[in-house]
GROMACS .gro file of C-alpha atoms in nm:
model
  273
    1MET     CA    1   2.262  -3.015   2.692
    2ILE     CA    2   1.985  -2.821   2.514
    3ALA     CA    3   2.242  -2.674   2.276
    4LYS     CA    4   2.366  -3.025   2.189
    5LEU     CA    5   2.011  -3.145   2.129
    6PHE     CA    6   1.941  -2.840   1.913
    7ARG     CA    7   2.252  -2.902   1.703
    8GLY     CA    8   2.166  -3.269   1.679
    9MET     CA    9   1.817  -3.197   1.552
   10LEU     CA   10   1.920  -2.925   1.306
   11PRO     CA   11   1.963  -3.164   1.008
   12ALA     CA   12   1.612  -3.299   1.065
   13VAL     CA   13   1.472  -2.948   1.086
   14LEU     CA   14   1.647  -2.848   0.767
   15ALA     CA   15   1.513  -3.159   0.595
   16VAL     CA   16   1.159  -3.059   0.685
   17VAL     CA   17   1.220  -2.707   0.559
   18VAL     CA   18   1.354  -2.837   0.229
   19THR     CA   19   1.051  -3.059   0.174
   20VAL     CA   20   0.822  -2.757   0.207
   21GLY     CA   21   0.996  -2.608  -0.093
   22CYS     CA   22   1.272  -2.349  -0.089
   23GLN     CA   23   1.451  -2.171  -0.368
   24THR     CA   24   1.793  -2.012  -0.375
   25VAL     CA   25   1.788  -1.694  -0.580
   26GLN     CA   26   2.002  -1.397  -0.674
   27THR     CA   27   1.752  -1.112  -0.662
   28THR     CA   28   1.983  -0.840  -0.791
   29GLY     CA   29   2.302  -0.783  -0.978
   30GLY     CA   30   2.598  -0.670  -0.773
   31GLY     CA   31   2.631  -0.321  -0.914
   32ALA     CA   32   2.944  -0.119  -0.841
   33VAL     CA   33   2.897  -0.180  -0.467
   34GLY     CA   34   2.923  -0.556  -0.512
   35VAL     CA   35   2.609  -0.693  -0.342
   36GLU     CA   36   2.612  -1.054  -0.460
   37ARG     CA   37   2.474  -1.265  -0.176
   38THR     CA   38   2.229  -1.539  -0.272
   39GLN     CA   39   1.902  -1.566  -0.079
   40THR     CA   40   1.681  -1.857   0.019
   41MET     CA   41   1.311  -1.806  -0.042
   42MET     CA   42   1.016  -2.019   0.067
   43VAL     CA   43   0.738  -1.795  -0.062
   44SER     CA   44   0.694  -1.664  -0.414
   45ALA     CA   45   0.767  -1.309  -0.521
   46ARG     CA   46   0.418  -1.287  -0.669
   47GLU     CA   47   0.253  -1.371  -0.337
   48VAL     CA   48   0.451  -1.107  -0.152
   49GLU     CA   49   0.392  -0.845  -0.420
   50GLN     CA   50   0.018  -0.910  -0.426
   51ALA     CA   51  -0.004  -0.887  -0.050
   52SER     CA   52   0.204  -0.569  -0.052
   53ALA     CA   53  -0.014  -0.407  -0.316
   54GLN     CA   54  -0.327  -0.486  -0.116
   55ALA     CA   55  -0.177  -0.355   0.207
   56TYR     CA   56  -0.056  -0.040   0.033
   57GLN     CA   57  -0.401   0.040  -0.101
   58GLN     CA   58  -0.548  -0.008   0.244
   59ILE     CA   59  -0.293   0.232   0.391
   60LEU     CA   60  -0.368   0.492   0.124
   61ALA     CA   61  -0.742   0.456   0.177
   62GLU     CA   62  -0.705   0.511   0.550
   63ALA     CA   63  -0.475   0.809   0.495
   64ARG     CA   64  -0.727   0.953   0.250
   65LYS     CA   65  -1.003   0.926   0.512
   66GLN     CA   66  -0.788   1.117   0.758
   67ASN     CA   67  -0.691   1.381   0.500
   68ALA     CA   68  -0.330   1.270   0.541
   69LEU     CA   69  -0.257   1.170   0.182
   70ASN     CA   70  -0.058   1.401  -0.047
   71ARG     CA   71  -0.179   1.722   0.118
   72ASP     CA   72   0.100   1.944  -0.016
   73ALA     CA   73   0.106   1.927  -0.398
   74ALA     CA   74   0.447   2.093  -0.425
   75GLN     CA   75   0.600   1.851  -0.176
   76VAL     CA   76   0.447   1.551  -0.352
   77GLN     CA   77   0.582   1.674  -0.685
   78ARG     CA   78   0.927   1.717  -0.532
   79VAL     CA   79   0.929   1.367  -0.383
   80ARG     CA   80   0.802   1.203  -0.702
   81ARG     CA   81   1.058   1.385  -0.914
   82ILE     CA   82   1.338   1.252  -0.693
   83ALA     CA   83   1.187   0.902  -0.689
   84ASN     CA   84   1.153   0.891  -1.068
   85ARG     CA   85   1.523   0.967  -1.111
   86LEU     CA   86   1.611   0.684  -0.874
   87ILE     CA   87   1.366   0.439  -1.031
   88ALA     CA   88   1.522   0.503  -1.372
   89GLN     CA   89   1.850   0.362  -1.235
   90THR     CA   90   1.708   0.042  -1.085
   91ALA     CA   91   1.781  -0.157  -1.403
   92VAL     CA   92   2.147  -0.159  -1.294
   93PHE     CA   93   2.043  -0.404  -1.024
   94ARG     CA   94   1.736  -0.568  -1.183
   95SER     CA   95   1.625  -0.551  -1.544
   96ASP     CA   96   1.259  -0.596  -1.449
   97ALA     CA   97   1.244  -0.322  -1.186
   98PRO     CA   98   1.179  -0.020  -1.412
   99GLY     CA   99   0.863  -0.199  -1.529
  100TRP     CA  100   0.719  -0.247  -1.181
  101GLN     CA  101   0.395  -0.069  -1.099
  102TRP     CA  102   0.569   0.197  -0.894
  103GLU     CA  103   0.364   0.423  -0.669
  104VAL     CA  104   0.502   0.716  -0.466
  105ASN     CA  105   0.295   0.896  -0.203
  106VAL     CA  106   0.351   1.134   0.086
  107LEU     CA  107   0.174   1.070   0.417
  108SER     CA  108   0.118   1.351   0.666
  109SER     CA  109   0.258   1.219   0.993
  110ASP     CA  110   0.504   1.333   1.259
  111GLU     CA  111   0.684   0.998   1.231
  112LEU     CA  112   1.039   0.999   1.095
  113ASN     CA  113   0.969   0.720   0.852
  114ALA     CA  114   0.971   0.603   0.491
  115TRP     CA  115   0.934   0.263   0.330
  116CYS     CA  116   0.907   0.078   0.000
  117MET     CA  117   0.698  -0.238  -0.018
  118ALA     CA  118   0.761  -0.524  -0.256
  119GLY     CA  119   0.693  -0.429  -0.616
  120GLY     CA  120   0.773  -0.059  -0.569
  121LYS     CA  121   0.505   0.078  -0.335
  122ILE     CA  122   0.668   0.381  -0.170
  123ALA     CA  123   0.562   0.613   0.111
  124ILE     CA  124   0.756   0.890   0.280
  125TYR     CA  125   0.628   1.077   0.585
  126THR     CA  126   0.617   1.454   0.616
  127GLY     CA  127   0.775   1.432   0.961
  128LEU     CA  128   1.094   1.295   0.810
  129ILE     CA  129   1.115   1.566   0.545
  130ASP     CA  130   1.007   1.861   0.757
  131GLN     CA  131   1.155   1.788   1.098
  132LEU     CA  132   1.496   1.694   0.961
  133LYS     CA  133   1.480   1.962   0.691
  134LEU     CA  134   1.596   1.719   0.426
  135SER     CA  135   1.767   1.835   0.110
  136ASP     CA  136   1.689   1.670  -0.225
  137ASP     CA  137   2.010   1.469  -0.189
  138GLU     CA  138   1.904   1.349   0.157
  139ILE     CA  139   1.556   1.255   0.035
  140ALA     CA  140   1.727   1.059  -0.241
  141ALA     CA  141   1.937   0.883   0.024
  142VAL     CA  142   1.624   0.783   0.217
  143MET     CA  143   1.434   0.668  -0.089
  144GLY     CA  144   1.732   0.494  -0.245
  145HIS     CA  145   1.774   0.294   0.075
  146GLU     CA  146   1.407   0.196   0.084
  147ILE     CA  147   1.398   0.111  -0.287
  148ALA     CA  148   1.701  -0.110  -0.231
  149HIS     CA  149   1.505  -0.317   0.022
  150ALA     CA  150   1.244  -0.383  -0.247
  151LEU     CA  151   1.503  -0.462  -0.515
  152ARG     CA  152   1.669  -0.716  -0.286
  153GLU     CA  153   1.327  -0.857  -0.184
  154HIS     CA  154   1.421  -0.833   0.182
  155ALA     CA  155   1.057  -0.858   0.291
  156ARG     CA  156   1.019  -1.185   0.103
  157GLU     CA  157   1.341  -1.313   0.254
  158ARG     CA  158   1.234  -1.225   0.608
  159ILE     CA  159   0.895  -1.392   0.557
  160SER     CA  160   1.075  -1.699   0.426
  161LYS     CA  161   1.303  -1.706   0.729
  162SER     CA  162   1.002  -1.676   0.958
  163VAL     CA  163   0.836  -1.969   0.782
  164ALA     CA  164   1.151  -2.179   0.814
  165THR     CA  165   1.200  -2.081   1.178
  166GLY     CA  166   0.838  -2.163   1.259
  167ILE     CA  167   0.871  -2.509   1.109
  168GLY     CA  168   1.199  -2.565   1.292
  169VAL     CA  169   1.057  -2.459   1.628
  170SER     CA  170   0.752  -2.684   1.585
  171VAL     CA  171   0.963  -2.988   1.500
  172LEU     CA  172   1.204  -2.928   1.785
  173GLY     CA  173   0.919  -2.872   2.029
  174ALA     CA  174   0.759  -3.203   1.934
  175VAL     CA  175   1.083  -3.401   1.946
  176LEU     CA  176   1.206  -3.253   2.273
  177GLY     CA  177   0.866  -3.288   2.435
  178VAL     CA  178   0.846  -2.924   2.542
  179GLY     CA  179   0.522  -2.731   2.567
  180GLN     CA  180   0.418  -2.394   2.432
  181ALA     CA  181   0.653  -2.208   2.666
  182GLY     CA  182   0.947  -2.417   2.550
  183GLN     CA  183   0.859  -2.361   2.187
  184SER     CA  184   0.832  -1.991   2.255
  185LEU     CA  185   1.177  -1.989   2.410
  186LEU     CA  186   1.323  -2.179   2.119
  187GLY     CA  187   1.153  -1.933   1.886
  188GLN     CA  188   1.316  -1.643   2.069
  189VAL     CA  189   1.654  -1.811   2.047
  190ALA     CA  190   1.604  -1.868   1.677
  191THR     CA  191   1.504  -1.504   1.633
  192VAL     CA  192   1.809  -1.351   1.798
  193THR     CA  193   2.039  -1.610   1.642
  194PHE     CA  194   1.919  -1.604   1.284
  195GLU     CA  195   1.690  -1.308   1.216
  196LEU     CA  196   1.865  -1.019   1.391
  197PRO     CA  197   2.202  -1.061   1.218
  198ASN     CA  198   2.027  -1.091   0.884
  199SER     CA  199   1.833  -0.775   0.954
  200ARG     CA  200   2.159  -0.592   1.009
  201LEU     CA  201   2.282  -0.738   0.684
  202HIS     CA  202   1.967  -0.617   0.507
  203GLU     CA  203   2.026  -0.265   0.634
  204THR     CA  204   2.386  -0.268   0.515
  205GLU     CA  205   2.288  -0.398   0.172
  206ALA     CA  206   2.018  -0.131   0.142
  207ASP     CA  207   2.264   0.139   0.245
  208ARG     CA  208   2.517   0.035  -0.018
  209ILE     CA  209   2.269  -0.009  -0.302
  210GLY     CA  210   2.100   0.314  -0.197
  211VAL     CA  211   2.413   0.527  -0.231
  212GLU     CA  212   2.478   0.379  -0.576
  213LEU     CA  213   2.123   0.449  -0.693
  214ALA     CA  214   2.155   0.807  -0.567
  215ALA     CA  215   2.493   0.858  -0.734
  216ARG     CA  216   2.376   0.720  -1.069
  217ALA     CA  217   2.069   0.945  -1.050
  218GLY     CA  218   2.288   1.253  -1.001
  219PHE     CA  219   2.238   1.295  -0.625
  220ASP     CA  220   2.538   1.339  -0.397
  221PRO     CA  221   2.585   0.998  -0.226
  222ARG     CA  222   2.760   1.167   0.068
  223ALA     CA  223   2.418   1.299   0.170
  224ALA     CA  224   2.352   0.953   0.316
  225VAL     CA  225   2.608   1.037   0.586
  226THR     CA  226   2.451   1.374   0.671
  227LEU     CA  227   2.109   1.206   0.674
  228TRP     CA  228   2.211   0.941   0.927
  229ASN     CA  229   2.389   1.205   1.136
  230LYS     CA  230   2.054   1.382   1.160
  231MET     CA  231   1.885   1.053   1.247
  232ALA     CA  232   2.150   0.982   1.511
  233SER     CA  233   2.074   1.313   1.678
  234ARG     CA  234   1.714   1.190   1.721
  235SER     CA  235   1.817   0.847   1.853
  236ALA     CA  236   1.989   0.921   2.184
  237GLY     CA  237   1.985   0.618   2.410
  238ALA     CA  238   1.949   0.369   2.125
  239PRO     CA  239   2.038   0.009   2.220
  240PRO     CA  240   2.390  -0.119   2.147
  241GLN     CA  241   2.449  -0.283   1.812
  242TRP     CA  242   2.438  -0.643   1.935
  243LEU     CA  243   2.085  -0.591   2.069
  244SER     CA  244   1.954  -0.406   1.767
  245THR     CA  245   1.821  -0.511   1.429
  246HIS     CA  246   2.006  -0.215   1.275
  247PRO     CA  247   2.378  -0.141   1.264
  248SER     CA  248   2.496   0.113   1.522
  249HIS     CA  249   2.516   0.470   1.396
  250ALA     CA  250   2.897   0.467   1.416
  251THR     CA  251   2.918   0.146   1.212
  252ARG     CA  252   2.664   0.272   0.963
  253GLN     CA  253   2.839   0.606   0.915
  254ARG     CA  254   3.176   0.441   0.855
  255ASP     CA  255   3.027   0.209   0.596
  256LEU     CA  256   2.832   0.488   0.426
  257ASN     CA  257   3.143   0.706   0.410
  258ASP     CA  258   3.335   0.423   0.247
  259TYR     CA  259   3.071   0.334  -0.011
  260ALA     CA  260   2.978   0.693  -0.088
  261GLU     CA  261   3.341   0.751  -0.185
  262ARG     CA  262   3.339   0.438  -0.400
  263VAL     CA  263   3.047   0.564  -0.608
  264MET     CA  264   3.160   0.926  -0.635
  265PRO     CA  265   3.285   0.867  -0.993
  266LEU     CA  266   2.930   0.761  -1.087
  267TYR     CA  267   2.793   1.079  -0.929
  268ARG     CA  268   3.041   1.299  -1.115
  269GLN     CA  269   2.958   1.123  -1.441
  270ALA     CA  270   2.584   1.167  -1.386
  271SER     CA  271   2.626   1.533  -1.285
  272ALA     CA  272   2.823   1.605  -1.601
  273ARG     CA  273   2.541   1.487  -1.827
   0.00000   0.00000   0.00000
């Protein structure tokens, strides 16, 4: 019964979402890997980039206070050299990306983590580099993946989906006469129905764009497979794919193997230069 009511109200919810103002965009070109999905945005790129820049500076300031920012000059130089080669290839996917105000920093932390905020604000953690003993090719795989998230504006897309879901839940809650608990339940249903599959899709897109960026920059794209094998060894007991926002390791490795082979000609061409 609830499912029927939900389906019946969906057109009304979508109508409300549309009136708020959404935009269908193609954030990147397809590249050799063929990422061509259009995206629906309800917040502007400028808003997300401004917020990201502010958050990034706050993170750097806090890291500086803790003496956790760029402590190893040689390591920072290594990471920035790899990043600069990748950034130089971003025009394949977006003509404006090489002109972003890119920043690349290394944070001293035991976390196995790296990220790239909207507009090109990158951080990689020493735990990821040191504990997994990453090669230059594997660092390029990590950073290419994170840069791809920024190129595709995945953060903006997720924020937009959250905005749309929030509006939908509020409308449904009012119409169905349910209280806060009911709205919360509907919100959870919306999350697992709409957001989790898209998150898996985001990861797959970032993987594919990432291996192409690495290959074009002269890094072996097959290093993405060895990287995720190392990550898999640290993720024993991870939840099954249908309960996770990320693809399972087996699924990810198969896809990375496939797309790394597809871009090997680009790697050979770049290595010959």
